[in-house]
Short mmCIF file of C-alpha atoms and ligand atoms in Angstrom, two decimals:
data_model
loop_
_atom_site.label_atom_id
_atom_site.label_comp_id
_atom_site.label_asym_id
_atom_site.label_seq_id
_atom_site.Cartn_x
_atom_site.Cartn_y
_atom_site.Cartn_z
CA UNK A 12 0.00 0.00 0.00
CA UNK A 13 2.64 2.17 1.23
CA UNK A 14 4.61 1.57 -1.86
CA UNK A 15 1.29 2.05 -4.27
CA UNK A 16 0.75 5.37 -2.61
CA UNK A 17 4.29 6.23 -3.30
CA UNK A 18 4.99 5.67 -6.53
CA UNK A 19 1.25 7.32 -7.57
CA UNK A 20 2.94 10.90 -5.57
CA UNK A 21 5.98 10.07 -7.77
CA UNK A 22 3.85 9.66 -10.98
CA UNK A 23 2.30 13.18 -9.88
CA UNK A 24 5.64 15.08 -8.93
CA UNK A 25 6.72 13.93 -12.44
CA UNK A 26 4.05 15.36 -13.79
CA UNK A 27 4.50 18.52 -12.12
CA UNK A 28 7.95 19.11 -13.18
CA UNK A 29 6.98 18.28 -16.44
CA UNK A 30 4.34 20.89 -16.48
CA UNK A 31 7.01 23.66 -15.25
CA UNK A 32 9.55 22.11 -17.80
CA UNK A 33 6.55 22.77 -20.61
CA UNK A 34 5.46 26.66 -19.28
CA UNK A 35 9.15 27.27 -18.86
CA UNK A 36 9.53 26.72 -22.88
CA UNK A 37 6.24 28.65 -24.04
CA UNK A 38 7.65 31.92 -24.61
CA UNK A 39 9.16 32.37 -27.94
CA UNK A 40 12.91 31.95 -28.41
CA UNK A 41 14.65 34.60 -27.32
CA UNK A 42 17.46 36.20 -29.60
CA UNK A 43 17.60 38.68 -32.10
CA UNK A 44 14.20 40.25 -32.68
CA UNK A 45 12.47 39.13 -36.35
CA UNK A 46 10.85 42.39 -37.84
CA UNK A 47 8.90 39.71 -40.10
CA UNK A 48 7.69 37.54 -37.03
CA UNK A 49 6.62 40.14 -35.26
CA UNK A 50 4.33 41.50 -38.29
CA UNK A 51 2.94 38.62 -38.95
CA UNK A 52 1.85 38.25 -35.16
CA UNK A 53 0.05 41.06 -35.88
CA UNK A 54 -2.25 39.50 -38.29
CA UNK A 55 -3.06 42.52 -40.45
CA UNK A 56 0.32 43.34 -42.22
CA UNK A 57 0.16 41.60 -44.88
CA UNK A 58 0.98 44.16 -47.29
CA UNK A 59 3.96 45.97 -45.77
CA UNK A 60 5.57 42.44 -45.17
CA UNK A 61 5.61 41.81 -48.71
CA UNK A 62 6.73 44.91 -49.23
CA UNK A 63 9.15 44.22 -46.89
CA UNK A 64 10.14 41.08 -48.24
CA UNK A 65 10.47 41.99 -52.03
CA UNK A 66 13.16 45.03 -51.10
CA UNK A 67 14.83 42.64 -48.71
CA UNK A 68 14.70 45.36 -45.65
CA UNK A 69 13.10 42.79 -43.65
CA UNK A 70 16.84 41.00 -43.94
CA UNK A 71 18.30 44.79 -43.54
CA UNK A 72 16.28 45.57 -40.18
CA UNK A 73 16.83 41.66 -38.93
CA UNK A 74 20.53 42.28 -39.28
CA UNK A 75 20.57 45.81 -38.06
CA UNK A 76 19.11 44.58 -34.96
CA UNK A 77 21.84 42.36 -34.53
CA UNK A 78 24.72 45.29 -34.78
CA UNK A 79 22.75 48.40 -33.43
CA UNK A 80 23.00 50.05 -29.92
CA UNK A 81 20.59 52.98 -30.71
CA UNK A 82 17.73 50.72 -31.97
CA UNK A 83 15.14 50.35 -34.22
CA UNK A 84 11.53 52.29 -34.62
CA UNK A 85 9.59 50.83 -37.66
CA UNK A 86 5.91 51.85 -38.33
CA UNK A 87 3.94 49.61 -39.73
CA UNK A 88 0.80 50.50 -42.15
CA UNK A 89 -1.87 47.91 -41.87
CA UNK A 90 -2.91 46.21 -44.54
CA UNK A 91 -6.17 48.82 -44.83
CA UNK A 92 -3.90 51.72 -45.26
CA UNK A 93 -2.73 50.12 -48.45
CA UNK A 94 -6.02 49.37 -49.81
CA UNK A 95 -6.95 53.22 -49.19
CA UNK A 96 -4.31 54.17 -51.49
CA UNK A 97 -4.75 55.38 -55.14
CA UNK A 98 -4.58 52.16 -56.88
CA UNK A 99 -1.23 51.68 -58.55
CA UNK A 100 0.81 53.95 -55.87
CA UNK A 101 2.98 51.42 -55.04
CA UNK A 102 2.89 49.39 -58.12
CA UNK A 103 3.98 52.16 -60.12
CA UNK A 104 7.24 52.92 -58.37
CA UNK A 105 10.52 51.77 -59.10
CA UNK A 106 12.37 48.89 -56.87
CA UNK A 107 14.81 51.64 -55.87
CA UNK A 108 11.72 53.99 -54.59
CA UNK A 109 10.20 51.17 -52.90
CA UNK A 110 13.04 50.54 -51.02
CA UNK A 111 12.92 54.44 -50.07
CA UNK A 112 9.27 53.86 -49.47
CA UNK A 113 9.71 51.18 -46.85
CA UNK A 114 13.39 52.76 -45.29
CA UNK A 115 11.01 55.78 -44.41
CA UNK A 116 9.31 53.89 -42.30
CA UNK A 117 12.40 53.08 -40.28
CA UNK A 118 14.27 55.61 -37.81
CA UNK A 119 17.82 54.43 -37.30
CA UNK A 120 16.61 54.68 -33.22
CA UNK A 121 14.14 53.50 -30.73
CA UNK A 122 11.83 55.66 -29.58
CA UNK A 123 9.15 55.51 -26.82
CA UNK A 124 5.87 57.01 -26.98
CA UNK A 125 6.89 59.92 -24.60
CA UNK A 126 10.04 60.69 -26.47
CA UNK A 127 8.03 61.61 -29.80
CA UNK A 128 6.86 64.04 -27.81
CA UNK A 129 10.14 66.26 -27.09
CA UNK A 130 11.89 64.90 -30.94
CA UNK A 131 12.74 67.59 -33.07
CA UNK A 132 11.97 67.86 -36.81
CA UNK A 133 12.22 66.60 -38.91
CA UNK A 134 12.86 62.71 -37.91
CA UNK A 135 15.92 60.87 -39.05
CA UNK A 136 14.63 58.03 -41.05
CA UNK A 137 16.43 55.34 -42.92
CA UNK A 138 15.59 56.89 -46.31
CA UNK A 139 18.12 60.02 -46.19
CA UNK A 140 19.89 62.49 -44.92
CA UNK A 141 16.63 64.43 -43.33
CA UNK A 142 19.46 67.12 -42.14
CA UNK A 143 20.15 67.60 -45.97
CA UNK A 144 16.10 67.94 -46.84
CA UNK A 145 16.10 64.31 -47.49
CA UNK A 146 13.11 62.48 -46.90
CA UNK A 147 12.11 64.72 -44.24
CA UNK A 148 9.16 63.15 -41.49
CA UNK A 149 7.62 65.49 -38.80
CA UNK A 150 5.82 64.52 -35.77
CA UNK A 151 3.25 66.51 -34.15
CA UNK A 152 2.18 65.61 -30.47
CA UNK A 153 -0.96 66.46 -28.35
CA UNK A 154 -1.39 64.93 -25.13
CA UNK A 155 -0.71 61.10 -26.07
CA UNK A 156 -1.92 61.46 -29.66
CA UNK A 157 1.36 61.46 -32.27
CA UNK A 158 1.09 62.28 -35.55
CA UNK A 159 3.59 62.02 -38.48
CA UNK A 160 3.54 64.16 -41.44
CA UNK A 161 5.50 63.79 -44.70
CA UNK A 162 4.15 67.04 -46.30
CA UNK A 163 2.09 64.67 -48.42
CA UNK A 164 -0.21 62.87 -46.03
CA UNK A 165 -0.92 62.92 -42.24
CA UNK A 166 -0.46 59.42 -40.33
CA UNK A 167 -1.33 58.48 -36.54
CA UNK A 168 0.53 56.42 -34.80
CA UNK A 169 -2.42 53.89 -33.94
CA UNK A 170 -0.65 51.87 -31.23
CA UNK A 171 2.25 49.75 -30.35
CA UNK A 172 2.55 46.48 -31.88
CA UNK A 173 5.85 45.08 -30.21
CA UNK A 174 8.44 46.87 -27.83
CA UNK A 175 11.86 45.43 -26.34
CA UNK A 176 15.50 46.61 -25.55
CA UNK A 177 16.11 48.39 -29.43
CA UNK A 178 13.21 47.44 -31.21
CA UNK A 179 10.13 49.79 -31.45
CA UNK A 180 7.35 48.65 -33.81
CA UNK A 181 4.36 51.15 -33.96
CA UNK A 182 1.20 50.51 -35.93
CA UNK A 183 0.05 53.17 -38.11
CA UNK A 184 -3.13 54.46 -39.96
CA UNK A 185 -1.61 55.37 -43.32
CA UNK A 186 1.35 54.68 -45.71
CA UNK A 187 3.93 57.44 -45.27
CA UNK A 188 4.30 59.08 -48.41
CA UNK A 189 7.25 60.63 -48.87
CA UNK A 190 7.48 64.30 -50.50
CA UNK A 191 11.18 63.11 -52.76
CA UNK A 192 9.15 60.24 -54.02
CA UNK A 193 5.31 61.57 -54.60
CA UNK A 194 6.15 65.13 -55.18
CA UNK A 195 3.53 68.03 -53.60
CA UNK A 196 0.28 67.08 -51.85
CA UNK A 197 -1.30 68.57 -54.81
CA UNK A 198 -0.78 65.22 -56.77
CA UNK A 199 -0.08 62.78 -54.39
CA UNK A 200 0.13 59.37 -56.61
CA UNK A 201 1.19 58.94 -60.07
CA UNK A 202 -1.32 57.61 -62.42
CA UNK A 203 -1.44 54.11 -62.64
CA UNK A 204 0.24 52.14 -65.39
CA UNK A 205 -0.57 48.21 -64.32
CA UNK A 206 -2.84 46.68 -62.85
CA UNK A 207 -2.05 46.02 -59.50
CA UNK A 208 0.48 42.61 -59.28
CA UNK A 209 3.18 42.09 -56.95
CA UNK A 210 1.08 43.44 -54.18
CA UNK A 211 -3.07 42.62 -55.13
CA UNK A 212 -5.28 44.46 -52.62
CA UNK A 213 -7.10 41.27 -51.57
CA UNK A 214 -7.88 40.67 -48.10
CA UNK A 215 -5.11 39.55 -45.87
CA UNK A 216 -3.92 35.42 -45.84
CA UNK A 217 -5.73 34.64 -42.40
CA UNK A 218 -2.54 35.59 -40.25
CA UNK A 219 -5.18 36.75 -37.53
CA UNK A 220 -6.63 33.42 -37.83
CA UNK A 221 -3.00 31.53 -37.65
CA UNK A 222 -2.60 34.13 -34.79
CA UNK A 223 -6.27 32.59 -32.89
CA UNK A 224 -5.29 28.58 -33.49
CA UNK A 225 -2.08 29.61 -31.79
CA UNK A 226 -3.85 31.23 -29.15
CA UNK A 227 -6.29 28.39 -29.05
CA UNK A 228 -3.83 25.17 -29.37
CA UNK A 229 -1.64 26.76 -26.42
CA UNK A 230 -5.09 27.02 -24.09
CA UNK A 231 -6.27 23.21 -25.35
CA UNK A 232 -2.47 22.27 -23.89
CA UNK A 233 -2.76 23.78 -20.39
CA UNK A 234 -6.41 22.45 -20.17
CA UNK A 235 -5.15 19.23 -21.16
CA UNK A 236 -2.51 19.52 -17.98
CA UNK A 237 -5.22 20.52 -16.13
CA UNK A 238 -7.06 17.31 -16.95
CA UNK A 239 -4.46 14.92 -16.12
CA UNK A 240 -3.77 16.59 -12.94
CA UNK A 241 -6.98 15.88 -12.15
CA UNK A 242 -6.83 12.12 -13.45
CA UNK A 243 -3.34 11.69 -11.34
CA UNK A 244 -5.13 12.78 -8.28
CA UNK A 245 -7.95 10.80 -8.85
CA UNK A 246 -5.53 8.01 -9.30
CA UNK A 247 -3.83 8.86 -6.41
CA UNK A 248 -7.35 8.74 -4.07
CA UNK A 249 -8.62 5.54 -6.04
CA UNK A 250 -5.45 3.42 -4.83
CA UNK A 251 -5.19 5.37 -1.67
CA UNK A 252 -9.05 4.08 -0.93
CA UNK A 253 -9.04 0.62 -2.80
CA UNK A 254 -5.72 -0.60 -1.43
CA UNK A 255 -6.62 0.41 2.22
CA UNK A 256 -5.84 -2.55 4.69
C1 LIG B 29 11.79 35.47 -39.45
O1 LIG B 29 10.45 35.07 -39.44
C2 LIG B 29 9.98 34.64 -40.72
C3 LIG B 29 8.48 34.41 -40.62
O2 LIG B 29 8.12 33.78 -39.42
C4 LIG B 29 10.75 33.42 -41.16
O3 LIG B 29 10.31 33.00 -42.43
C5 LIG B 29 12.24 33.77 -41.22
O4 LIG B 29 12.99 32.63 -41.54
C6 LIG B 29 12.71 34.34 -39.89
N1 LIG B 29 14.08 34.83 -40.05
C7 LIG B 29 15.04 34.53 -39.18
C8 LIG B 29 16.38 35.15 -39.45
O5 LIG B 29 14.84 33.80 -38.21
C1 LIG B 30 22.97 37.86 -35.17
O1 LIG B 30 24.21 37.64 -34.51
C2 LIG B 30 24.46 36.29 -34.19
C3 LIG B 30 25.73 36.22 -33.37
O2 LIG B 30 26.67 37.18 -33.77
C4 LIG B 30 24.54 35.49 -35.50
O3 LIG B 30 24.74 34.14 -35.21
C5 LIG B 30 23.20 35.64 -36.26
O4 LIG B 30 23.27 34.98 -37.50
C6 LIG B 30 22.90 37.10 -36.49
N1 LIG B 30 21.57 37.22 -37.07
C7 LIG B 30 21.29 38.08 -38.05
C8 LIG B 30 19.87 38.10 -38.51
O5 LIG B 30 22.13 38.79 -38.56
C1 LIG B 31 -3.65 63.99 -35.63
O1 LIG B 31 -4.45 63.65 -36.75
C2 LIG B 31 -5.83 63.57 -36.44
C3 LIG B 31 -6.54 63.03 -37.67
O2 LIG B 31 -6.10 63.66 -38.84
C4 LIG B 31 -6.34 64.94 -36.01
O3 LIG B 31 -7.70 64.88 -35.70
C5 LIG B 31 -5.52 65.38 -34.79
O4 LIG B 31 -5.89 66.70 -34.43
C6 LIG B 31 -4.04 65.34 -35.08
N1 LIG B 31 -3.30 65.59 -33.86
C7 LIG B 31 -2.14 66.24 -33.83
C8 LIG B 31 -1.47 66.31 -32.52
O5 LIG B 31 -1.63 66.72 -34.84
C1 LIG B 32 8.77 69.76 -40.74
O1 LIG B 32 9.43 70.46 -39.71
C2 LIG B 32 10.39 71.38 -40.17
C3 LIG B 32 11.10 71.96 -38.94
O2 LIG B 32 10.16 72.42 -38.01
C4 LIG B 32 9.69 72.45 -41.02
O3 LIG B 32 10.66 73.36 -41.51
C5 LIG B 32 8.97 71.78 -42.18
O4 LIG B 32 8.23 72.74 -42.91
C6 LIG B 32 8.02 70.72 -41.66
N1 LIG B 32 7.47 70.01 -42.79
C7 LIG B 32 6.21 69.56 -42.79
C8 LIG B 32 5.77 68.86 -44.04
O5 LIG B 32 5.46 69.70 -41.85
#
């Protein structure tokens, strides 16, 4: 009996340490942060990652991750702030604008919240020498509201998507146009000239959805700890009863 009971509390403590073993590995691997990970986490993306993708800055960012002490801030248009644009817009640019495109969405720092609030303009982005007149970005801050302006459209910076050590990664409402690419806010996108390809406007590949059964798999695991700590224990009681002398 003695034994029985024994060997059912080792059976248990087993189980135990397996379960802290298991919730010890369920955050993701730590290590450099992955710009594209992160996005698609997100679930509504879609757009800038392939943007991302196709001028290989998702590569650029990964790596400057790796090397940078100042950081990273990258905003992020969802996927609807690409389908509000002129059709074409992107489409019609060349591979070395669409690089600039996605570059001015990237400050070569990290930046909180609070410090958009004291930054001077314009911002240093990734896309040129803003010092020079390059690619200039302004911010414009009321109470916790920030705005960014290229001189061609007005963004908000909706909310944060991810924030560690040197990686900011902000959420916002519109592409950033920039004013060395589509010119004065008087014509803001150049006609079209194809139909849109590389990047249709279709809704976005169920990443949200990926992003729920991940959510949902993880909850059916602990559950299913739950349930055979409950089975152990009733185990445990069953021999501890039956096997009484
Ligand atoms: C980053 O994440 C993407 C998507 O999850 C993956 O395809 C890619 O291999 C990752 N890159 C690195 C360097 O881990
Ligand atoms: C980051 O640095 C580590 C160690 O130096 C290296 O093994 C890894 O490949 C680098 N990753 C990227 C994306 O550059
Ligand atoms: C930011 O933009 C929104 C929408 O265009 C506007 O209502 C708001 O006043 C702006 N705030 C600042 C601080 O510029
Ligand atoms: C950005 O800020 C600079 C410096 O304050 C200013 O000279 C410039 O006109 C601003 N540009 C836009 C588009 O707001």
């Amino acid at each position: 009996m003695t034994s029985l009971l024994s060997f059912s509390f080792f059976l248990l403590f087993m189980f135990f340490l397996h379960c802290r073993k298991t919730s010890a590995q369920a955050p993701p691997a730590s290590g450099p942060p992955n710009i594209t990970a992160i996005l698609e986490k997100g679930g509504q993306f879609t757009m800038f990652i392939r943007l991302l993708e196709s001028t290989q800055q998702d590569d650029q960012i990964n790596t400057q991750l790796n090397n940078t002490n100042q950081g990273l801030t990258v905003f992020a248009p969802a996927d609807n702030a690409f389908s509000s644009l002129k059709s074409g817009t992107i489409n019609s640019l060349s591979d070395q604008e669409k690089v600039r495109l996605v570059q001015f969405h990237v400050l070569p720092t990290l930046m909180t919240m609070s410090q958009f609030q004291t930054a001077s303009n314009p911002l240093r982005t990734q896309a040129g020498n803003s010092d020079a007149g390059e690619y200039p970005l302004n911010v414009t801050t009321a109470g916790n509201q920030v705005n960014l302006t290229t001189g061609v459209d007005d963004a908000t910076v909706a909310n944060s998507v991810f924030s560690s050590a040197n990686l900011a990664v902000y959420q916002v409402d519109k592409v950033l146009l920039p004013l060395d690419i589509f010119g004065t806010s008087a014509s803001p996108a150049p006609a079209p000239s194809k139909p849109e390809k590389e990047l249709p406007a279709d809704t976005p590949k169920g990443s949200s959805a990926d992003a729920t059964k991940v959510d949902t798999s993880a909850a059916a695991l602990s559950l299913n700890h739950r349930a055979l700590t409950v089975v152990s224990l009733g185990v445990t009681i069953f021999a501890a009863v039956a096997f009484r002398p």
